[in-house]
Structure formats: structure tokens, C-alpha cells
Coordinates of C-alpha atoms and ligand atoms in Angstrom, one line a residue:
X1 CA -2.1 22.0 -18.5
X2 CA -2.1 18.5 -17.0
X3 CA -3.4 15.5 -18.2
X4 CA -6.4 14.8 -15.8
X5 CA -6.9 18.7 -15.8
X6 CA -7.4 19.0 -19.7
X7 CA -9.7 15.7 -19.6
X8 CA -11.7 16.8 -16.9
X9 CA -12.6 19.9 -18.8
X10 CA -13.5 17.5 -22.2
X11 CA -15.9 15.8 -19.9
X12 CA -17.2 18.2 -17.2
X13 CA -17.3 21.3 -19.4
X14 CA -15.4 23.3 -17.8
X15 CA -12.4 23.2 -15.9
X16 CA -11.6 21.6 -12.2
X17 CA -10.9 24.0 -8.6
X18 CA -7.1 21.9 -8.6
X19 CA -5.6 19.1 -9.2
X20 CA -3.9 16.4 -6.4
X21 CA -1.6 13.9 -6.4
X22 CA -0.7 10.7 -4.1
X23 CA 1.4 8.1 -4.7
X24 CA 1.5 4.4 -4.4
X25 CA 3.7 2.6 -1.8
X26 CA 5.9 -0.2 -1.3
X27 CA 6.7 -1.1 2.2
X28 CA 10.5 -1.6 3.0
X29 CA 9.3 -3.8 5.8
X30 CA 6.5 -5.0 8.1
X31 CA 4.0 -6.7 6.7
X32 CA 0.5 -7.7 7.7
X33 CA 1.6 -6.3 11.2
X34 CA -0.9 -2.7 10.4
X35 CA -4.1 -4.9 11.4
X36 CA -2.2 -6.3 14.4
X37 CA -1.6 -2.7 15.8
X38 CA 2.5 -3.4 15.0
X39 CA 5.1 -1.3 13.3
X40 CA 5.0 -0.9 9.3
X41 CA 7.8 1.0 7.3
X42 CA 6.8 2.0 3.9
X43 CA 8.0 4.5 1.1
X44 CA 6.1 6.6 -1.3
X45 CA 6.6 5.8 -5.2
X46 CA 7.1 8.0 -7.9
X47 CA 4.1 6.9 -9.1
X48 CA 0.8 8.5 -8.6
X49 CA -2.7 8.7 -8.8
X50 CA -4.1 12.4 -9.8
X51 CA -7.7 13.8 -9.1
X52 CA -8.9 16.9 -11.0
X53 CA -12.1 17.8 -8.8
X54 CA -14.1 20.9 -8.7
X55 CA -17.8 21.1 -6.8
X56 CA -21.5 21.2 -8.2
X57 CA -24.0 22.8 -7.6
X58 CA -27.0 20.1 -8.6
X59 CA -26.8 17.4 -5.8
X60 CA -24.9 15.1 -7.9
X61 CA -21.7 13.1 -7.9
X62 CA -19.8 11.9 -11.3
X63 CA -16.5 10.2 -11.7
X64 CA -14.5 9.6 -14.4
X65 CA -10.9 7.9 -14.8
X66 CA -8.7 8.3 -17.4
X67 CA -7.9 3.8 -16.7
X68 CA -12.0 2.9 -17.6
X69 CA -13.8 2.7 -20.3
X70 CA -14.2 6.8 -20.6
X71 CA -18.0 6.1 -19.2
X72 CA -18.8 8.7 -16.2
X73 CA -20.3 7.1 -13.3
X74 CA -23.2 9.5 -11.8
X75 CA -25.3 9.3 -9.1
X76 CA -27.4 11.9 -6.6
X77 CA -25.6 12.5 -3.4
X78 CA -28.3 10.5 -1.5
X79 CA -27.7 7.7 -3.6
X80 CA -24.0 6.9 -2.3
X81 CA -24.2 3.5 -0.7
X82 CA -21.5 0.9 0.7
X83 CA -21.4 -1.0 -2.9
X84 CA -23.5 1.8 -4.9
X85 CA -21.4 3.1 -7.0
X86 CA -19.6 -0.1 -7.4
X87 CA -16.3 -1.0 -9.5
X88 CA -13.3 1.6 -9.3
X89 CA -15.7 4.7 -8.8
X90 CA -16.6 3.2 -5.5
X91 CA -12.9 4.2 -4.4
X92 CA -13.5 7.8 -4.8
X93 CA -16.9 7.6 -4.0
X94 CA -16.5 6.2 -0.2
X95 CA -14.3 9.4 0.3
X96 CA -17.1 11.6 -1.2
X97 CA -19.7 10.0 1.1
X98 CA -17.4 10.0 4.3
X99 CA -17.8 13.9 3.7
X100 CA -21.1 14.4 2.2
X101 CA -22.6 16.4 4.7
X102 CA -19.8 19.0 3.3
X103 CA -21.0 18.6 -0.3
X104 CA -24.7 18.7 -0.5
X105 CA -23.9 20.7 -4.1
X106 CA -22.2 17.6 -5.2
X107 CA -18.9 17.3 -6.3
X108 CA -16.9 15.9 -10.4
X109 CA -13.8 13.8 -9.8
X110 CA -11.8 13.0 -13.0
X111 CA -8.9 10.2 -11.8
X112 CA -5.6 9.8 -13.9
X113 CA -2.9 7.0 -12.3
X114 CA 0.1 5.1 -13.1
X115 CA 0.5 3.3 -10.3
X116 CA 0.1 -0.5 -11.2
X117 CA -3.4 -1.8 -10.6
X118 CA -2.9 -5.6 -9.0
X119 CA 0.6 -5.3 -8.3
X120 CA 0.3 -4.7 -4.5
X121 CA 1.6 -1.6 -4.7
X122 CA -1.9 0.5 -3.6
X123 CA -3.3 1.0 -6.7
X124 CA -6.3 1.7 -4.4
X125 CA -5.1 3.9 -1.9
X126 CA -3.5 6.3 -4.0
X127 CA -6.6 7.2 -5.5
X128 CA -8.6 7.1 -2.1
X129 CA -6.0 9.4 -0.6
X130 CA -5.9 11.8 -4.0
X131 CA -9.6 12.2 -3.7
X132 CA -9.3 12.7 0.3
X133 CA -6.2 15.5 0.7
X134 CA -8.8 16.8 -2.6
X135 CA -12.1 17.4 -0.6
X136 CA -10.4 18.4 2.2
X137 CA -8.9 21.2 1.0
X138 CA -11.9 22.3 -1.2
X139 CA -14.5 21.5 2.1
X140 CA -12.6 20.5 5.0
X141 CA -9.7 22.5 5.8
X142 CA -10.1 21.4 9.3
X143 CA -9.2 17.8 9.2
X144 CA -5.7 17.1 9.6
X145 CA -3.4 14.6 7.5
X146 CA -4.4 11.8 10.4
X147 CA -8.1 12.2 9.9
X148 CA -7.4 11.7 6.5
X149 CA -5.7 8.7 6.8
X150 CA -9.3 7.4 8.3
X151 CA -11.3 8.7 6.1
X152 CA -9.3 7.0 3.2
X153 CA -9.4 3.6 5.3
X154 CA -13.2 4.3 6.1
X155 CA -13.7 4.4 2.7
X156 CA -11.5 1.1 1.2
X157 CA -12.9 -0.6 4.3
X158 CA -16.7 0.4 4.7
X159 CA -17.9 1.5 1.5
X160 CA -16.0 -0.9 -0.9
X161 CA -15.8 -3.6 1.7
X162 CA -11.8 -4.5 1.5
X163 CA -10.8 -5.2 5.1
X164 CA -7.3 -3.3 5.0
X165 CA -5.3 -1.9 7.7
X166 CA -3.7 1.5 7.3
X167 CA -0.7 0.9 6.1
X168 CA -1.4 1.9 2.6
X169 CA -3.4 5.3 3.2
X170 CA -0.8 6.2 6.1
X171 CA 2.2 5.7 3.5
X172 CA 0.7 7.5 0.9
X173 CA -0.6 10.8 2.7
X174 CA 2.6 10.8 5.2
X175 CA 5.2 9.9 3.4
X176 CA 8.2 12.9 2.5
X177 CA 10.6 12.3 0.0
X178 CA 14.2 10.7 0.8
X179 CA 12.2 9.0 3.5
X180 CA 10.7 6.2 5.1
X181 CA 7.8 6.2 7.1
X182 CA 8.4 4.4 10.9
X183 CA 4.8 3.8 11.8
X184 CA 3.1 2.2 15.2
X185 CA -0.2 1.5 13.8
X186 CA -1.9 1.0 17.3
X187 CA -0.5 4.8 18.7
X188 CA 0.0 6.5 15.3
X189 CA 2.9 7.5 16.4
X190 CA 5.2 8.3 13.1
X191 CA 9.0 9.0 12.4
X192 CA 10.3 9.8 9.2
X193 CA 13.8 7.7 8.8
X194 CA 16.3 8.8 6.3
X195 CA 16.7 6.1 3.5
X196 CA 19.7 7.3 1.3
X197 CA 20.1 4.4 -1.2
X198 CA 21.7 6.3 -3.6
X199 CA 24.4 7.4 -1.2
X200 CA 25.2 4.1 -0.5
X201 CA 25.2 3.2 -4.0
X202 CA 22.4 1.1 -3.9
X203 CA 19.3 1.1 -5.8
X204 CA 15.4 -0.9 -3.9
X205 CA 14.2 -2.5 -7.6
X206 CA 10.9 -3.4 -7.5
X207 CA 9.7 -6.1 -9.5
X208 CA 5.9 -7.0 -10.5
X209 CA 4.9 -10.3 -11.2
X210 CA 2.3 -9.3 -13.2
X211 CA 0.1 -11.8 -11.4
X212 CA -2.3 -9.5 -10.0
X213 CA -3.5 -10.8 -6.5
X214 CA -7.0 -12.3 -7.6
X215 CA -7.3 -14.0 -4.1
X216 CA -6.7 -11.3 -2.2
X217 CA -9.5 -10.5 -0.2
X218 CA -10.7 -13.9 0.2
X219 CA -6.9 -15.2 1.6
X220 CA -6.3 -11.8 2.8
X221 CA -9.6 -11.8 5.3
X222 CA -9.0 -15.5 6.2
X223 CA -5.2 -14.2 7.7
X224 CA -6.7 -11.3 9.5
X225 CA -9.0 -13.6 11.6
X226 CA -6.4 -16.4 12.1
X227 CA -4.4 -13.4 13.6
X228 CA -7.2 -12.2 15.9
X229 CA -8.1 -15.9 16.8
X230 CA -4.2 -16.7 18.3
X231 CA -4.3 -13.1 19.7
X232 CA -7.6 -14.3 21.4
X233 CA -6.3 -17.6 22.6
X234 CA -3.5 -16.2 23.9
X235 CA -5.2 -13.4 26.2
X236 CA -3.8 -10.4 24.3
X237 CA -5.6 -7.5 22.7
X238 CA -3.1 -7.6 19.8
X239 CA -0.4 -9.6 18.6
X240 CA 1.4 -6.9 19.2
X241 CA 1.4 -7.6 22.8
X242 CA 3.3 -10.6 22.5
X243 CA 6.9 -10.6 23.2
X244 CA 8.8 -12.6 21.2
X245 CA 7.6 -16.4 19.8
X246 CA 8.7 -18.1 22.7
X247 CA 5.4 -16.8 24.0
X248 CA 3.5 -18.7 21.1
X249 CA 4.0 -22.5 22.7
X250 CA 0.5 -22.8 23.3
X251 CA -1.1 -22.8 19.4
X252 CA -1.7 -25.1 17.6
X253 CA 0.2 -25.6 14.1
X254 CA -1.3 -22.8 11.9
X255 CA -2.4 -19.8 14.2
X256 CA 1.5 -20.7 15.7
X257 CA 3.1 -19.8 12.4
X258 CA 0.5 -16.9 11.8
X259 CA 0.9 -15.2 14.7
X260 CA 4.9 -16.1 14.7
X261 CA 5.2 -14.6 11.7
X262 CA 3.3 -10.7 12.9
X263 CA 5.6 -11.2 16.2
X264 CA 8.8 -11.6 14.3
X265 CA 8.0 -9.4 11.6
X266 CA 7.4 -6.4 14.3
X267 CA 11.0 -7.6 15.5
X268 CA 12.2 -7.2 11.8
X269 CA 10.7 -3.4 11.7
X270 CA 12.6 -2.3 14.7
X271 CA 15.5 -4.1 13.6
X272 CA 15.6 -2.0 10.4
X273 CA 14.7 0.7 11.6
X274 CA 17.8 0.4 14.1
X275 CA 20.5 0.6 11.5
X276 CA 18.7 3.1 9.6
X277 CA 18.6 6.1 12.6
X278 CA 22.2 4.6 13.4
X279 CA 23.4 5.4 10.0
X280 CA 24.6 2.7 9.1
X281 CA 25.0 0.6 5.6
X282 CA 21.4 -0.1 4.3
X283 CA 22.9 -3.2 2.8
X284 CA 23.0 -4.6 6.5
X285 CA 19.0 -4.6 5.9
X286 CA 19.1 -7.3 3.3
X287 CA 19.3 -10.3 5.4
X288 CA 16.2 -8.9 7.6
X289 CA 14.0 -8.4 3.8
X290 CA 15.2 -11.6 3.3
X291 CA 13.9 -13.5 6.3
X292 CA 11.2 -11.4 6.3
X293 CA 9.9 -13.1 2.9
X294 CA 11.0 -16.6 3.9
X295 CA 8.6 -15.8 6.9
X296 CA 5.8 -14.7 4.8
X297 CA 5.9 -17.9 2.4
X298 CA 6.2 -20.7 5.4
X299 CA 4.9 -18.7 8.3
X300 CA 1.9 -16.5 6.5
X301 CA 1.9 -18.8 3.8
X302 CA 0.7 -16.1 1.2
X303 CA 3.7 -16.2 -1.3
X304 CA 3.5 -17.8 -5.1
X305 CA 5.7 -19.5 -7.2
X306 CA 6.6 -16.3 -9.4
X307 CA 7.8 -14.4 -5.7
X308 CA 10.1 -17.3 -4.4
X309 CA 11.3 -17.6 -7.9
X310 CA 11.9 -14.1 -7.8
X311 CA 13.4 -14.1 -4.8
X312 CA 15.8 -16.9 -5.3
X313 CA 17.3 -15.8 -8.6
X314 CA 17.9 -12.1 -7.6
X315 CA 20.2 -14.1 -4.4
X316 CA 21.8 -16.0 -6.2
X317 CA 22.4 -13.6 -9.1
X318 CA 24.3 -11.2 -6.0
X319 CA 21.4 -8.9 -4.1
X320 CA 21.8 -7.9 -0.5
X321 CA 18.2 -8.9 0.3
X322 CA 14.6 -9.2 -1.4
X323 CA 11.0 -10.4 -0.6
X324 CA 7.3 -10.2 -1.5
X325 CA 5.6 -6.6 -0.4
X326 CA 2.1 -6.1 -0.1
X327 CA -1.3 -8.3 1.0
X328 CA -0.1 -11.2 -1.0
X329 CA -1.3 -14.1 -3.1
X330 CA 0.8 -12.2 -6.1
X331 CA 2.2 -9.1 -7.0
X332 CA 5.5 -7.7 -6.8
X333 CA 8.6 -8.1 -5.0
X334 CA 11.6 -5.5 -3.9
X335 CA 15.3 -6.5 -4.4
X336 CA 17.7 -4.2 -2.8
X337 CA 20.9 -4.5 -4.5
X338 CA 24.4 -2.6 -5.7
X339 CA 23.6 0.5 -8.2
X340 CA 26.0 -1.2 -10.4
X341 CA 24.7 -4.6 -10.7
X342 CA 20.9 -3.1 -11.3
X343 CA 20.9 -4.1 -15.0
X344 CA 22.5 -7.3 -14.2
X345 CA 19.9 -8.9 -11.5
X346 CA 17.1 -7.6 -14.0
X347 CA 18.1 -9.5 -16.4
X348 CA 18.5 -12.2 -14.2
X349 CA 14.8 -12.0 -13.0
X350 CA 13.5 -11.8 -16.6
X351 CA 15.2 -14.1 -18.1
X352 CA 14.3 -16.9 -15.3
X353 CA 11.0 -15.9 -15.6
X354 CA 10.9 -16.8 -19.3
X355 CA 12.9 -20.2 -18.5
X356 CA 10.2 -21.2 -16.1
X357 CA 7.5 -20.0 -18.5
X358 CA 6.3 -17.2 -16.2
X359 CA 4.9 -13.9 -17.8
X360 CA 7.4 -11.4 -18.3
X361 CA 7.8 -9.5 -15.2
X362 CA 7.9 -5.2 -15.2
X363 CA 10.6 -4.0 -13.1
X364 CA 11.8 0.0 -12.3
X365 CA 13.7 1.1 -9.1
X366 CA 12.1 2.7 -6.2
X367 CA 13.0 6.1 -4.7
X368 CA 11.8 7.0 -1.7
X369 CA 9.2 9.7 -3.1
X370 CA 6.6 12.7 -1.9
X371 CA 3.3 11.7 -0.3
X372 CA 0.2 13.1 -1.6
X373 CA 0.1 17.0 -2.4
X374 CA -1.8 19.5 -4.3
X375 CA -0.4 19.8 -8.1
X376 CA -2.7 23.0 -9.0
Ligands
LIG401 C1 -2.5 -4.7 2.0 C2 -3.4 -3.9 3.0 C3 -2.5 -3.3 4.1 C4 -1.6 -4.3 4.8 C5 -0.8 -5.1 3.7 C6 0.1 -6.1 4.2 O1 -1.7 -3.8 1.3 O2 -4.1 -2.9 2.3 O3 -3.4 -2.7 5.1 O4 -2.2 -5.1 5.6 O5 -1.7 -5.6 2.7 O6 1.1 -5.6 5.0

């Protein structure tokens, strides 16, 4: 018996209908291009959030996560409410009330995860898109993986109020194992790409800064409307619809290095993406990770010291390529380098990070892993 399955009976009573599984994500490339309608290519982790969920019968709704305090948050179905249930429950609980005319009888959710919370590696969406592929199998067989995908964004974005795109939800209910995920955010339009590190000998090490990102949403808002104000002044719906940053000579200073850095980034996807259906070495895609990060410090402007530092040592100790992943403002960064210097670039990154007084940083290597699934 699992882990979420044997709590959820300790606290419900009784035991769940199943048990599902979605992962976290890092993205290989593309970022902050998903709420421009561009081109995103993520992975699945390893690492997962479970949900152990079984419907009531009494009109109420209880959560409880193997992370908290061990309280159970529990409500009455009518009560759901953007903001009510607040706090971690309110993840789970925006996916219960996108579908609550299914479950009038009420529904128990018991959440296990170990995928890092505020180490942009969707902590968040794992747990929306656990609960999601969950309810949908129990009460809405009808809704395809897609409609899922919504729901899960519905529910970061409307009930919890964190103005995301859909990179994170798409990644981690699409995503198939040995792949990663070519997305165009403004058609839907997916491909799975074959990424065989290991074949090449290479290994993507991700590397958490353990400086959760605190400014997130604040920062992470104020870039989404710099990015619809150049898209604006420049007469396009999207930023996608600009064709390369020659086009950006109008803006001024800082919506001309926002919006340069979504254009070139798009670029950047495509580029990858490119040698990856070609076949060819993945190492070529270092250089494109790399300016891809150098793009997100000057361009975006949402790197910290701990990334660059990151970033800098793991060059100059021999990777192929690394940069920051994720909304920003902290958390981790990938490193694609040789299998056989793995160890070696680590201990690199570690011990600069302890030279320059930084928190020691948690590392592990990322294979390109399952999306979500039902575990029992
Ligand atoms: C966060 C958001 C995503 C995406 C990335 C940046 O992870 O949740 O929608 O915008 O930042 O690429």
C-alpha cells in the first residue's frame, strides 16, 4: 500500500477509489514565451505529487497533505470560493470547484509530493494536475487530457489568483517519458521530441538554489503586462507575431528588452527543437540554454545572484550549456553536461556556493520522465 493511500485511510476512515500521480517539470527551453502564445519545451521529473481521492456522500470537501501540519481543511461544496479554502488546499480545491457540478456528494483528497515547493519546478501544478486526471476519472471521463490542462490553469489562475500560463499544467499532464514536450501555446499544437541524454552520455542536472522565489507573483505579473504593453504598441495580438527583434526599434528601453527577450526565446525553441528531430548531438543545445539565460538576466531581468553564480561556475568548471528555469526571481537552474564529469561540476557548484556564502544548493539529474497517470 502506498504512502498517500495508507494515510488517507488514517484520516478519512476508510480507504480512497485510487491513487494518481503527476510530476513536476523543468523546461529544457522557452521561457515566459507560454503567456505570449509562443513555443515552450519542457520535461516531466521523476518527481511527483500523489492524490489518494475517493467521493462523499455529505456535501462536503476535505483535504489533507502529507507536507502541512496534518490539519484537514473542510468545507461544504457551496462554500468553495476563489481564496476560500486558502493556503495549499486552495490548489486542489480550484480543481474540485471547476467540477463541482459533478460532485454535489463531495469529494476527500489526501496529497503526498516530493517535488520541491519554491524551487520553480511546479510544486503547484503537479498537485493541481494530480487532483484534475483524479476527478476526471472518478466524474468526468469525458474530458480529454487538453481540457485538463484548463481546468488545472483555471484553477492556479482563478481560484488561487497566480496569473500563470500553461506551461506548467501542459508539461505535467502531457509529458511521456524519454521525451520532451514541443508545445505552441497559442494552437495547442504538441509534439513529443526524443531527448536521449543518456545515449549521448550526457546527463540535464538540475540545481535548486534553495532561494524559493518569494517575489514571484508580484515580479512575475509586472513581466506579463510589460509583455502585453510592447505587444500593444507594436500592433500585434501577441508577441508571438513579431518576427525577429529587428521589428522591436520602436520601444522604448525596457518593453524593448522584454519583448526582445519572448521574440528570441521563441527563436531559441525552434532552434532546439531543430537539432533534436534532426538527431543530432544534444550537446549542440548548450550554447542556445546558455544564451537563453544570459537573455533572461539582462533582457527579462528576473535572474539573482545565486543563478548567474550558478551559471558561471558550472561554464567554467566544463558544461555544454546551463540557465535559470522557471518564473524567476529564484529557484533552480539546469546544467547539461558530460555523464562523466556529473560529480565534478557538482561539486563545483557547491563548493562556490559555500565560498560566496550562499546556502548550500540541492542538486539531482533530470530524466525526461511520465506525465501524470493513475497509480491505483
Ligand atoms: C511559471 C509559470 C509558467 C511560465 C513560467 C515561465 O512557471 O507558471 O506558466 O510562464 O513561469 O516560463
Amino acid at each position: 500500500m502506498s504512502r498517500a493511500e495508507q494515510a488517507f485511510r488514517e484520516r478519512f476512515g476508510a480507504g480512497p477509489e485510487g491513487v494518481w500521480a503527476a510530476p513536476g517539470r523543468v523546461n529544457v527551453i522557452g521561457e515566459h514565451t507560454d503567456y505570449n502564445d509562443g513555443f515552450v519545451l519542457p520535461i516531466a521529473l521523476p518527481h511527483t505529487a500523489r492524490a489518494a481521492v475517493a467521493r462523499r456522500t455529505d456535501g462536503r470537501v476535505a483535504f489533507a497533505s502529507l507536507q502541512g501540519d496534518g490539519a484537514v481543511v473542510e468545507l461544504s461544496v457551496d462554500e468553495l470560493a476563489p481564496g476560500t479554502p486558502d493556503g495549499w488546499a486552495g490548489y486542489p480545491a480550484g480543481v474540485v470547484d471547476g467540477l463541482k457540478s459533478r460532485l454535489a456528494g463531495g469529494v476527500s483528497i489526501l496529497l503526498d509530493s516530493d517535488v520541491p515547493v519554491g524551487a520553480g519546478l511546479s510544486s503547484s501544478a503537479a498537485l493541481t494536475c494530480a487532483v484534475a486526471l483524479a476527478l476526471a476519472d472518478l466524474v468526468a471521463p469525458d474530458l480529454s487530457r487538453a481540457d485538463l490542462v484548463e481546468l488545472a490553469r483555471r484553477s492556479e489562475n482563478e481560484f488561487v489568483g497566480a496569473p500563470t500560463g500553461i506551461l506548467d499544467q501542459s508539461a505535467s499532464l502531457l509529458c511521456t517519458a524519454g521525451n520532451a514536450l514541443f508545445l505552441d501555446t497559442r494552437d495547442r499544437g504538441a509534439e513529443q521530441v526524443p531527448l536521449d541524454l543518456a545515449g549521448a552520455g550526457l546527463e540535464l542536472l538540475v540545481v535548486d538554489t534553495g532561494t524559493p522565489h518569494t517575489h514571484a507573483d508580484g515580479g512575475y505579473g509586472d513581466r506579463r503586462r510589460e509583455c502585453e504593453q510592447a505587444a500593444e504598441r507594436l500592433g500585434v495580438p501577441a508577441l508571438r507575431d513579431v518576427p525577429d527583434a529587428a521589428a522591436l526599434a520602436s520601444l522604448d528601453d525596457v518593453l524593448l528588452r522584454r519583448a526582445r527577450h519572448v521574440v528570441t526565446e521563441n527563436a531559441r525553441v525552434l532552434q532546439v527543437v531543430d537539432v533534436l528531430r534532426a538527431g543530432g548531438d544534444p550537446r549542440e543545445i548548450g550554447p542556445v540554454l546558455t544564451a537563453g539565460h544570459v537573455s533572461l538576466r539582462d533582457d527579462f531581468e528576473i535572474s539573482t545572484p545565486e543563478l548567474d553564480t550558478c551559471v558561471e561556475a558550472v561554464l567554467a568548471a566544463g558544461a555544454h550549456g546551463a540557465r535559470m528555469v522557471g518564473g524567476g526571481f529564484g529557484g533552480s537552474a539546469i546544467v547539461l553536461v558530460d555523464a562523466d564529469r556529473l560529480d565534478a561540476v557538482t561539486t563545483v557548484v557547491v563548493d562556490r556556493f559555500a565560498a560566496e556564502g550562499y546556502a548550500a544548493p540541492r542538486t539531482f539529474p533530470a530524466v525526461p520522465s511520465a506525465g501524470a497517470r493513475r497509480l491505483s
